[in-house]
Short mmCIF file of C-alpha atoms in Angstrom, two decimals:
data_model
loop_
_atom_site.label_atom_id
_atom_site.label_comp_id
_atom_site.label_asym_id
_atom_site.label_seq_id
_atom_site.Cartn_x
_atom_site.Cartn_y
_atom_site.Cartn_z
CA MET A 1 43.15 -42.72 38.58
CA TYR A 2 42.16 -39.08 38.92
CA PHE A 3 40.79 -36.70 36.37
CA TYR A 4 40.83 -32.93 36.77
CA ILE A 5 38.28 -30.68 35.14
CA PHE A 6 39.01 -27.03 34.64
CA SER A 7 37.24 -23.79 33.91
CA ARG A 8 39.00 -20.48 33.22
CA THR A 9 40.22 -18.99 36.47
CA TRP A 10 37.89 -16.03 36.11
CA GLN A 11 35.01 -18.40 35.59
CA THR A 12 33.09 -20.20 38.18
CA SER A 13 34.86 -23.22 39.49
CA LEU A 14 37.53 -25.89 39.63
CA PHE A 15 36.21 -29.42 39.83
CA MET A 16 37.97 -32.68 40.65
CA VAL A 17 36.49 -35.95 39.51
CA SER A 18 37.69 -39.42 40.35
CA ALA A 19 37.18 -42.56 38.33
CA HIS A 20 37.23 -45.94 40.11
CA PHE A 21 36.41 -49.25 38.51
CA MET A 22 34.95 -47.79 35.35
CA SER A 23 32.79 -45.06 36.94
CA VAL A 24 33.29 -41.29 36.77
CA ARG A 25 31.52 -38.16 37.79
CA LEU A 26 31.47 -35.45 35.14
CA SER A 27 31.46 -31.71 35.73
CA THR A 28 32.54 -30.29 32.36
CA ALA A 29 33.87 -31.35 29.00
CA MET A 30 37.58 -30.84 29.65
CA ILE A 31 38.95 -34.13 31.01
CA VAL A 32 42.70 -34.33 31.52
CA PRO A 33 44.31 -37.50 32.87
CA GLN A 34 47.24 -36.57 35.06
CA GLY A 35 50.61 -38.24 34.77
CA GLU A 36 49.94 -40.36 31.67
CA ASN A 37 51.78 -38.23 29.15
CA PRO A 38 54.82 -36.02 29.78
CA SER A 39 53.48 -33.47 27.30
CA ILE A 40 50.46 -32.73 29.48
CA PRO A 41 50.98 -29.50 31.43
CA ASP A 42 50.79 -29.55 35.18
CA PRO A 43 47.26 -28.66 36.37
CA SER A 44 48.52 -25.69 38.35
CA SER A 45 50.02 -24.15 35.22
CA LEU A 46 46.74 -24.57 33.39
CA MET A 47 44.96 -22.81 36.22
CA GLU A 48 47.47 -19.96 36.15
CA GLU A 49 47.02 -19.49 32.40
CA GLY A 50 43.28 -19.82 32.85
CA PHE A 51 42.87 -21.45 29.45
CA SER A 52 43.44 -17.99 27.97
CA ASN A 53 46.26 -19.22 25.76
CA PRO A 54 44.71 -20.21 22.40
CA ASN A 55 47.44 -22.83 21.96
CA ILE A 56 46.16 -24.59 25.06
CA TYR A 57 42.40 -24.05 24.87
CA PRO A 58 41.07 -22.69 21.58
CA LYS A 59 37.52 -21.38 21.61
CA LYS A 60 34.65 -23.20 19.90
CA MET A 61 36.64 -26.41 19.48
CA THR A 62 34.39 -29.04 17.95
CA THR A 63 34.62 -32.78 18.31
CA SER A 64 35.46 -33.19 14.62
CA GLU A 65 38.34 -30.75 14.96
CA VAL A 66 39.67 -32.67 17.93
CA LEU A 67 39.52 -35.92 15.98
CA ALA A 68 41.24 -34.32 13.01
CA GLY A 69 43.87 -32.89 15.30
CA GLU A 70 44.00 -29.59 13.42
CA THR A 71 43.29 -27.35 16.38
CA THR A 72 43.80 -29.81 19.19
CA PRO A 73 46.06 -28.43 21.91
CA PRO A 74 49.08 -30.66 22.62
CA PHE A 75 47.89 -31.95 25.98
CA LEU A 76 44.50 -33.03 24.60
CA ARG A 77 46.09 -34.75 21.64
CA GLY A 78 48.22 -36.64 24.13
CA VAL A 79 45.10 -37.70 26.02
CA ILE A 80 43.36 -38.90 22.88
CA GLU A 81 46.36 -40.67 21.38
CA SER A 82 47.82 -42.28 24.47
CA SER A 83 44.64 -43.27 26.31
CA PRO A 84 42.23 -44.64 23.71
CA ILE A 85 40.43 -46.86 26.18
CA LEU A 86 39.81 -44.02 28.62
CA LYS A 87 37.34 -42.06 26.47
CA PRO A 88 34.04 -41.91 28.33
CA ASP A 89 30.84 -42.13 26.36
CA LEU A 90 29.07 -39.03 27.64
CA SER A 91 26.30 -38.93 25.04
CA SER A 92 23.72 -40.37 27.40
CA LEU A 93 24.52 -38.21 30.40
CA ALA A 94 21.57 -36.41 31.97
CA LEU A 95 22.95 -33.15 33.29
CA PRO A 96 21.49 -31.67 36.49
CA ASP A 97 18.12 -29.97 36.48
CA LEU A 98 19.12 -26.54 37.70
CA GLU A 99 15.46 -25.54 37.97
CA ALA A 100 15.11 -28.07 40.78
CA LEU A 101 17.89 -26.48 42.81
CA SER A 102 17.25 -23.83 45.39
CA THR A 103 17.79 -20.17 44.53
CA ASP A 104 20.97 -20.10 46.60
CA GLU A 105 22.34 -23.19 44.87
CA ARG A 106 21.58 -21.84 41.40
CA SER A 107 23.14 -18.47 42.16
CA ASP A 108 26.19 -19.95 43.88
CA SER A 109 29.03 -19.19 41.49
CA SER A 110 31.09 -22.14 42.65
CA LEU A 111 28.47 -24.66 41.55
CA SER A 112 30.29 -27.02 43.90
CA VAL A 113 26.99 -28.64 44.88
CA LEU A 114 26.48 -30.00 41.39
CA SER A 115 27.48 -33.55 40.53
CA HIS A 116 26.57 -35.55 37.51
CA PRO A 117 25.28 -39.12 37.28
CA GLU A 118 27.89 -41.81 37.23
CA VAL A 119 28.95 -43.14 33.88
CA ASP A 120 28.86 -46.92 34.17
CA HIS A 121 30.56 -47.70 30.88
CA TRP A 122 33.34 -46.53 28.62
CA SER A 123 33.64 -46.35 24.86
CA GLU A 124 36.75 -46.88 22.79
CA THR A 125 35.40 -44.68 20.02
CA SER A 126 33.84 -41.64 21.69
CA ILE A 127 35.37 -38.57 23.29
CA PRO A 128 33.96 -35.83 25.52
CA PRO A 129 31.70 -33.36 23.64
CA LEU A 130 34.24 -30.59 23.36
CA ASP A 131 31.96 -28.53 21.11
CA LEU A 132 29.96 -27.57 24.21
CA PRO A 133 31.48 -24.52 25.93
CA LEU A 134 29.83 -25.28 29.32
CA SER A 135 30.40 -21.68 30.37
CA LEU A 136 28.37 -18.65 29.38
CA ALA A 137 31.08 -16.35 30.70
CA TYR A 138 33.65 -17.97 28.43
CA THR A 139 31.28 -17.84 25.45
CA LEU A 140 30.67 -14.10 25.94
CA ASN A 141 34.30 -13.36 26.80
CA VAL A 142 33.51 -11.77 30.14
CA GLY A 143 34.50 -12.38 33.73
CA ASP A 144 32.22 -13.92 36.30
CA GLY A 145 29.71 -11.09 36.04
CA ASP A 146 30.66 -9.28 39.22
CA ASP A 147 31.71 -6.27 37.14
CA TRP A 148 28.42 -5.92 35.28
CA LEU A 149 28.04 -2.27 36.33
CA ILE A 150 31.55 -1.15 35.39
CA GLY A 151 31.63 1.53 32.70
CA ARG A 152 27.85 1.99 32.57
CA ARG A 153 26.56 5.54 32.19
CA SER A 154 23.10 4.44 33.25
CA ARG A 155 21.34 1.33 34.45
CA PRO A 156 20.39 -1.29 31.85
CA MET A 157 16.94 -1.20 30.32
CA ILE A 158 14.66 -4.05 31.43
CA VAL A 159 12.48 -5.38 28.61
CA GLY A 160 9.81 -7.95 29.40
CA HIS A 161 9.94 -10.72 26.77
CA ARG A 162 6.27 -11.11 25.79
CA GLY A 163 5.51 -9.37 29.08
CA SER A 164 6.10 -11.20 32.34
CA MET A 165 5.42 -14.73 31.19
CA TYR A 166 6.17 -16.56 34.42
CA ARG A 167 3.40 -14.61 36.13
CA LYS A 168 0.83 -14.20 33.35
CA LEU A 169 0.11 -15.72 29.95
CA GLU A 170 2.60 -14.33 27.44
CA ASN A 171 1.60 -11.62 24.92
CA THR A 172 -1.56 -10.65 26.79
CA LEU A 173 -2.73 -7.44 28.41
CA ASP A 174 -2.28 -9.02 31.83
CA SER A 175 1.28 -10.04 31.01
CA PHE A 176 2.25 -6.57 29.83
CA ARG A 177 0.70 -4.95 32.89
CA ALA A 178 2.52 -7.43 35.14
CA ALA A 179 5.79 -6.54 33.38
CA ALA A 180 5.27 -2.90 34.26
CA GLU A 181 4.59 -3.90 37.87
CA ASP A 182 7.78 -5.98 37.81
CA GLY A 183 9.88 -2.93 36.97
CA CYS A 184 10.13 -3.21 33.18
CA ASP A 185 10.99 -0.10 31.20
CA ALA A 186 9.65 -1.76 28.07
CA VAL A 187 7.81 -4.81 26.82
CA GLU A 188 8.46 -6.87 23.71
CA LEU A 189 5.63 -8.39 21.66
CA ASP A 190 5.05 -10.32 18.44
CA LEU A 191 2.77 -8.92 15.75
CA PHE A 192 0.66 -10.55 13.03
CA LEU A 193 -1.67 -9.11 10.40
CA LEU A 194 -4.77 -11.30 10.10
CA LYS A 195 -6.81 -11.93 6.97
CA ASP A 196 -9.42 -9.33 8.00
CA GLY A 197 -6.74 -6.63 8.36
CA SER A 198 -6.54 -6.82 12.16
CA LEU A 199 -3.20 -6.49 13.95
CA VAL A 200 -2.97 -9.01 16.80
CA VAL A 201 -0.31 -9.89 19.37
CA PHE A 202 0.69 -13.56 19.32
CA HIS A 203 3.79 -15.75 19.05
CA GLY A 204 2.86 -19.32 18.16
CA ASP A 205 4.90 -22.22 16.87
CA GLY A 206 7.29 -22.27 13.93
CA GLY A 207 10.61 -20.59 13.30
CA ASP A 208 11.15 -16.95 12.48
CA ALA A 209 10.85 -17.68 8.76
CA ASN A 210 7.46 -19.42 9.14
CA PRO A 211 5.81 -18.37 12.43
CA GLY A 212 2.31 -18.37 13.88
CA TYR A 213 1.36 -22.06 13.93
CA LEU A 214 -1.12 -23.26 16.55
CA SER A 215 -0.17 -26.91 17.14
CA SER A 216 1.44 -26.68 20.59
CA TYR A 217 0.07 -23.25 21.53
CA CYS A 218 -3.58 -24.13 21.02
CA GLY A 219 -3.51 -27.89 20.38
CA ILE A 220 -5.02 -27.55 16.91
CA GLY A 221 -3.80 -27.39 13.33
CA GLY A 222 -3.49 -24.27 11.23
CA ASN A 223 -1.90 -20.88 11.58
CA ILE A 224 -3.01 -17.64 13.20
CA LEU A 225 -2.97 -16.11 9.70
CA ASP A 226 -5.97 -18.30 8.80
CA TYR A 227 -8.18 -16.45 11.29
CA THR A 228 -10.07 -13.20 11.66
CA ASN A 229 -9.72 -11.18 14.84
CA ALA A 230 -13.07 -12.40 16.15
CA GLU A 231 -12.09 -16.02 15.50
CA ALA A 232 -8.61 -15.63 17.00
CA ARG A 233 -10.11 -14.16 20.13
CA GLN A 234 -11.99 -17.42 20.75
CA LEU A 235 -8.89 -19.63 20.55
CA LYS A 236 -8.07 -21.57 23.72
CA PHE A 237 -4.52 -22.06 24.93
CA ASN A 238 -3.06 -25.51 25.46
CA PRO A 239 -2.13 -26.00 29.15
CA ASP A 240 0.47 -28.60 28.15
CA CYS A 241 2.39 -26.21 25.90
CA PRO A 242 5.97 -25.95 27.24
CA GLU A 243 6.12 -22.26 26.29
CA PHE A 244 3.67 -21.39 29.08
CA PRO A 245 5.35 -21.33 32.52
CA CYS A 246 2.58 -19.23 34.07
CA PRO A 247 -0.09 -20.63 36.42
CA ARG A 248 -2.72 -22.74 34.67
CA GLU A 249 -5.56 -20.41 35.60
CA GLU A 250 -3.90 -17.66 33.58
CA LEU A 251 -4.29 -19.78 30.45
CA GLU A 252 -7.97 -20.28 31.09
CA ARG A 253 -8.75 -16.57 31.08
CA GLY A 254 -6.18 -15.49 28.51
CA PHE A 255 -7.07 -14.23 25.03
CA ILE A 256 -5.21 -12.87 22.00
CA PRO A 257 -5.33 -9.04 22.13
CA THR A 258 -5.15 -6.55 19.31
CA LEU A 259 -2.15 -4.28 19.02
CA GLU A 260 -4.39 -1.28 19.59
CA GLU A 261 -5.56 -2.68 22.93
CA VAL A 262 -1.94 -3.21 23.98
CA LEU A 263 -0.92 0.30 22.93
CA VAL A 264 -3.81 1.91 24.79
CA GLN A 265 -2.65 0.17 27.96
CA ALA A 266 1.04 0.96 27.33
CA LYS A 267 0.19 4.63 26.90
CA GLU A 268 -1.55 4.57 30.26
CA LEU A 269 1.36 2.74 31.94
CA GLY A 270 4.12 4.72 30.20
CA THR A 271 6.02 1.63 29.05
CA ILE A 272 8.00 1.49 25.82
CA VAL A 273 6.73 -1.11 23.35
CA LYS A 274 9.22 -3.03 21.22
CA ILE A 275 7.12 -4.43 18.39
CA GLU A 276 8.56 -7.42 16.56
CA LEU A 277 7.07 -7.45 13.08
CA LYS A 278 6.58 -11.21 13.14
CA GLY A 279 4.16 -11.86 10.33
CA PRO A 280 4.12 -10.68 6.72
CA GLY A 281 2.65 -7.32 5.80
CA THR A 282 2.80 -5.91 9.32
CA GLU A 283 5.13 -2.95 8.85
CA ILE A 284 2.87 -0.35 7.19
CA PRO A 285 -0.37 -1.05 9.16
CA CYS A 286 1.65 -1.05 12.39
CA LEU A 287 3.39 2.20 11.52
CA GLU A 288 0.07 3.85 10.67
CA LEU A 289 -1.54 2.72 13.95
CA VAL A 290 1.40 3.95 16.04
CA GLU A 291 1.24 7.34 14.35
CA ARG A 292 -2.53 7.58 14.68
CA MET A 293 -2.19 6.95 18.42
CA ASP A 294 0.64 9.51 18.67
CA MET A 295 3.04 6.92 20.14
CA VAL A 296 6.09 7.23 17.88
CA ASP A 297 8.30 8.12 20.85
CA GLN A 298 7.02 5.11 22.76
CA CYS A 299 7.19 2.38 20.08
CA HIS A 300 10.15 0.66 18.43
CA PHE A 301 9.96 -1.57 15.34
CA SER A 302 12.10 -4.70 14.92
CA SER A 303 12.26 -7.91 12.92
CA PHE A 304 14.37 -10.90 11.95
CA ASP A 305 13.24 -10.05 8.41
CA HIS A 306 15.41 -7.03 7.83
CA SER A 307 13.46 -6.00 4.74
CA ARG A 308 10.66 -4.94 7.13
CA VAL A 309 13.13 -2.82 9.10
CA ALA A 310 14.34 -1.31 5.83
CA ARG A 311 10.75 -0.50 4.83
CA ILE A 312 10.11 1.43 8.04
CA ARG A 313 13.30 3.42 7.58
CA GLU A 314 12.54 4.06 3.91
CA LEU A 315 9.18 5.56 4.88
CA ARG A 316 10.37 7.46 7.97
CA GLN A 317 13.86 8.96 7.84
CA GLN A 318 13.42 11.87 10.25
CA LYS A 319 16.18 12.61 12.75
CA ASP A 320 16.17 14.66 15.95
CA ASP A 321 18.49 17.53 16.90
CA ASN A 322 21.11 15.00 18.05
CA GLY A 323 21.15 13.24 14.71
CA GLN A 324 19.28 10.20 16.05
CA HIS A 325 16.41 8.60 14.16
CA VAL A 326 13.01 9.60 15.51
CA TYR A 327 11.54 6.24 14.47
CA LYS A 328 13.47 3.55 16.33
CA THR A 329 14.15 0.28 14.52
CA GLY A 330 16.04 -2.88 15.45
CA CYS A 331 17.63 -5.72 13.50
CA LEU A 332 17.15 -9.08 15.22
CA PHE A 333 19.79 -11.77 14.81
CA SER A 334 19.73 -15.39 15.93
CA GLU A 335 23.03 -16.40 14.39
CA VAL A 336 25.43 -13.52 13.91
CA PRO A 337 27.24 -13.20 10.55
CA ASP A 338 30.60 -11.46 10.31
CA ASN A 339 29.03 -8.49 8.53
CA PHE A 340 26.15 -7.98 10.97
CA ILE A 341 27.08 -4.33 11.55
CA GLU A 342 26.95 -3.61 7.83
CA MET A 343 23.64 -5.46 7.56
CA ALA A 344 22.12 -3.36 10.34
CA THR A 345 23.44 0.00 9.16
CA GLY A 346 22.47 -0.89 5.60
CA VAL A 347 18.78 -0.91 6.55
CA GLY A 348 19.07 2.12 8.81
CA ALA A 349 18.60 0.27 12.08
CA SER A 350 18.75 2.20 15.35
CA GLU A 351 19.54 -0.91 17.37
CA VAL A 352 20.92 -4.43 17.05
CA HIS A 353 19.27 -7.23 19.02
CA LEU A 354 21.41 -10.34 19.59
CA LYS A 355 20.55 -13.67 21.20
CA TYR A 356 21.92 -13.54 24.74
CA ASP A 357 24.66 -16.14 24.18
CA THR A 358 25.91 -14.45 21.00
CA CYS A 359 26.06 -11.02 22.64
CA THR A 360 29.81 -10.93 23.18
CA THR A 361 31.75 -7.99 24.54
CA GLU A 362 33.37 -7.44 21.14
CA ARG A 363 30.04 -7.37 19.31
CA VAL A 364 28.49 -4.99 21.81
CA LEU A 365 31.42 -2.61 21.40
CA ALA A 366 31.12 -2.81 17.62
CA ILE A 367 27.41 -1.97 17.82
CA HIS A 368 28.04 1.06 20.00
CA ASP A 369 30.97 2.21 17.88
CA ALA A 370 28.62 2.17 14.89
CA GLY A 371 26.27 4.52 16.73
CA MET A 372 23.54 1.96 17.39
CA GLY A 373 21.92 0.71 20.57
CA SER A 374 22.28 -2.87 21.80
CA MET A 375 19.89 -5.40 23.27
CA ALA A 376 20.29 -9.06 24.29
CA TRP A 377 17.19 -11.24 23.94
CA PHE A 378 16.51 -14.51 25.71
CA ARG A 379 14.92 -17.61 24.26
CA GLY A 380 11.55 -18.94 25.41
CA PRO A 381 11.37 -21.10 28.55
CA PRO A 382 12.05 -24.48 26.84
CA GLY A 383 15.10 -23.12 25.06
CA MET A 384 16.49 -21.55 28.21
CA ARG A 385 16.02 -24.76 30.19
CA GLN A 386 17.86 -26.65 27.46
CA ASP A 387 20.73 -24.16 27.43
CA VAL A 388 21.46 -24.38 31.16
CA THR A 389 21.18 -28.17 31.02
CA ASP A 390 23.27 -28.86 27.94
CA LYS A 391 25.53 -25.85 27.44
CA TYR A 392 26.08 -23.43 30.32
CA LEU A 393 26.79 -24.95 33.70
CA ASP A 394 28.20 -21.77 35.25
CA VAL A 395 24.79 -20.10 35.51
CA GLY A 396 21.22 -21.01 36.39
CA ASN A 397 18.07 -20.61 34.33
CA GLU A 398 17.75 -16.84 34.18
CA ASP A 399 19.01 -16.38 37.71
CA GLU A 400 21.12 -13.46 38.90
CA SER A 401 24.37 -15.10 37.82
CA MET A 402 23.09 -15.42 34.25
CA TYR A 403 21.91 -11.82 34.10
CA ARG A 404 25.15 -10.52 35.59
CA THR A 405 27.14 -12.46 33.01
CA VAL A 406 25.17 -11.09 30.06
CA LEU A 407 25.18 -7.53 31.40
CA ALA A 408 28.95 -7.70 31.91
CA THR A 409 29.25 -7.44 28.11
CA GLY A 410 28.08 -3.82 28.34
CA VAL A 411 24.82 -4.45 26.49
CA GLN A 412 22.35 -1.61 27.07
CA ALA A 413 19.06 -3.52 27.23
CA ILE A 414 18.08 -7.05 28.11
CA CYS A 415 14.86 -8.71 26.92
CA LEU A 416 14.18 -11.46 29.45
CA ASN A 417 11.56 -13.84 30.78
CA LYS A 418 11.97 -13.10 34.51
CA PRO A 419 12.12 -9.30 34.73
CA TYR A 420 11.44 -9.22 38.45
CA ILE A 421 14.82 -10.86 39.13
CA LEU A 422 16.78 -8.19 37.24
CA HIS A 423 14.59 -5.48 38.76
CA HIS A 424 15.56 -6.62 42.26
CA MET A 425 19.23 -6.77 41.26
CA ILE A 426 19.14 -3.20 40.01
CA GLN A 427 17.25 -2.00 43.06
CA ARG A 428 19.99 -3.36 45.30
CA GLN A 429 22.85 -2.01 43.19
CA TYR A 430 21.43 1.48 42.71
CA GLU A 431 19.67 1.87 46.05
CA GLY A 432 19.83 5.47 47.22
CA THR A 433 20.94 6.84 43.81
CA GLU A 434 19.11 8.63 40.99
CA GLU A 435 19.15 5.35 39.03
CA ALA A 436 17.11 3.49 41.64
CA ILE A 437 13.78 2.18 40.38
#
C-alpha cells in the first residue's frame, strides 16, 4: 500500500512514503491513501491545485476539527471514515534534527534527504496531527522565498536579536559589537530598572508578563529586579542554559552591562538600538537617558506591554517635516489579534513587531498601509530549534531558506539570532549596487 504526502506546489517538495507490514516513513501530516475511496482526488489533480482550494485543504485545520468533520475536506473525511485501522499514531515520532544536517542539506529546498523514523505500530484511535502546518511558506502565505527581493525599495534592515548570540553571550557589550561586525544595522536589547535605579540590559527567564528570573540563566533563584547594579554585575551565567549557544568561554567573561554602557558603544559604532522595555518602570528613565546622551535618532522604544509604548508617545509627540514621529516606538506581538493595527495606532506606535511565523504577507501590507514600519522577530535558540523540529519542515534553523521565506512577506526589518547569514545573503544579492553592505 502506498501513501502520498503533499506540499503546495510552490512549496518545497513532494514526498512519497510506502507502508509495508505495519511500518511507514513520515514526511508531513497530509497522508492520503490512494485507491481506497472513489471520492479521493487523483494525486496529480491535488498537485495541480497546489492545495490552494480551501475546499480541499483549509488552513489551520486542527485535529478536533477533522474529527468533528466540520471543515474536513471530502478526501480526508473519506480516509478517516473508510480506513479506521490505517491511522498511524504519530505522537511519539522524533522528527529530524535539522541542526545536525550540513548547511547544504538544510538549505536544500527539496528536503529530499530527510526521512523520518519508522513507525512500528498503528492506532485505531489516533490520526495525523493536522494542526501542524509543517510549512513556514504556507503559514506566511508566500512562495518558496526565491522572490524575497521583489518589490523592495531598499534592502531589509538586519537587527541582531540580543546582539550576535551565537558568537558572543547575548545582551552584552561583546555581543552588540559582534553584531555590528556581522553587518547589523541595529541591535535589539532587553531593559530592566533595578531597585537602585540602574538601567541594565538582561533577558532572563519567565514570560513577557513576568520576566527577569534567574533560574536557568544563572542557576539560582530570584529575579534580576531583586538586585542592585553592583550585585547584578557579579552574577555568573549558567553554562547549561539552553538560551546560550555561544562558546562556553564567552559565558565565563560575560557580565550584565548598564544601558548607558551599551549606548556609549552604539554611538561609537553607529548602530541603531531597539530597546525593549522589558521590566516595569523602564520607560521614563530610559527616555531621559537617551535624551541626555543625544541619541533620540539612534534609539527606538518597544514593548509587549503597550501601555509603555503609549507612555512614550504621550510624553513625546513631535513629528518631522515628513509627518513621521521623531521618537520611534514599536508594539510587540506574540499572538496577533484581529485588531492589532488599531491597537498599534491607538498607542501611537511607529512600528509593529510580529513573531516571524505570524508575519504574514497580509499583515505586513496592513501595517504598511497604516503608515507604520514592520519587523519580524525570531524566538530564542530553544524555541527556534523546536519550531523547525515540530512545525516547519520546509526550512532549517535560521538558515537562508528560512530568512528568504520570512523576507518574502515584504517585512522591512528582521530581528534574528544569526545575523551573519542574512548579511552574506544581502551581500550576494546586492553586490555591485548602492545597497551593498
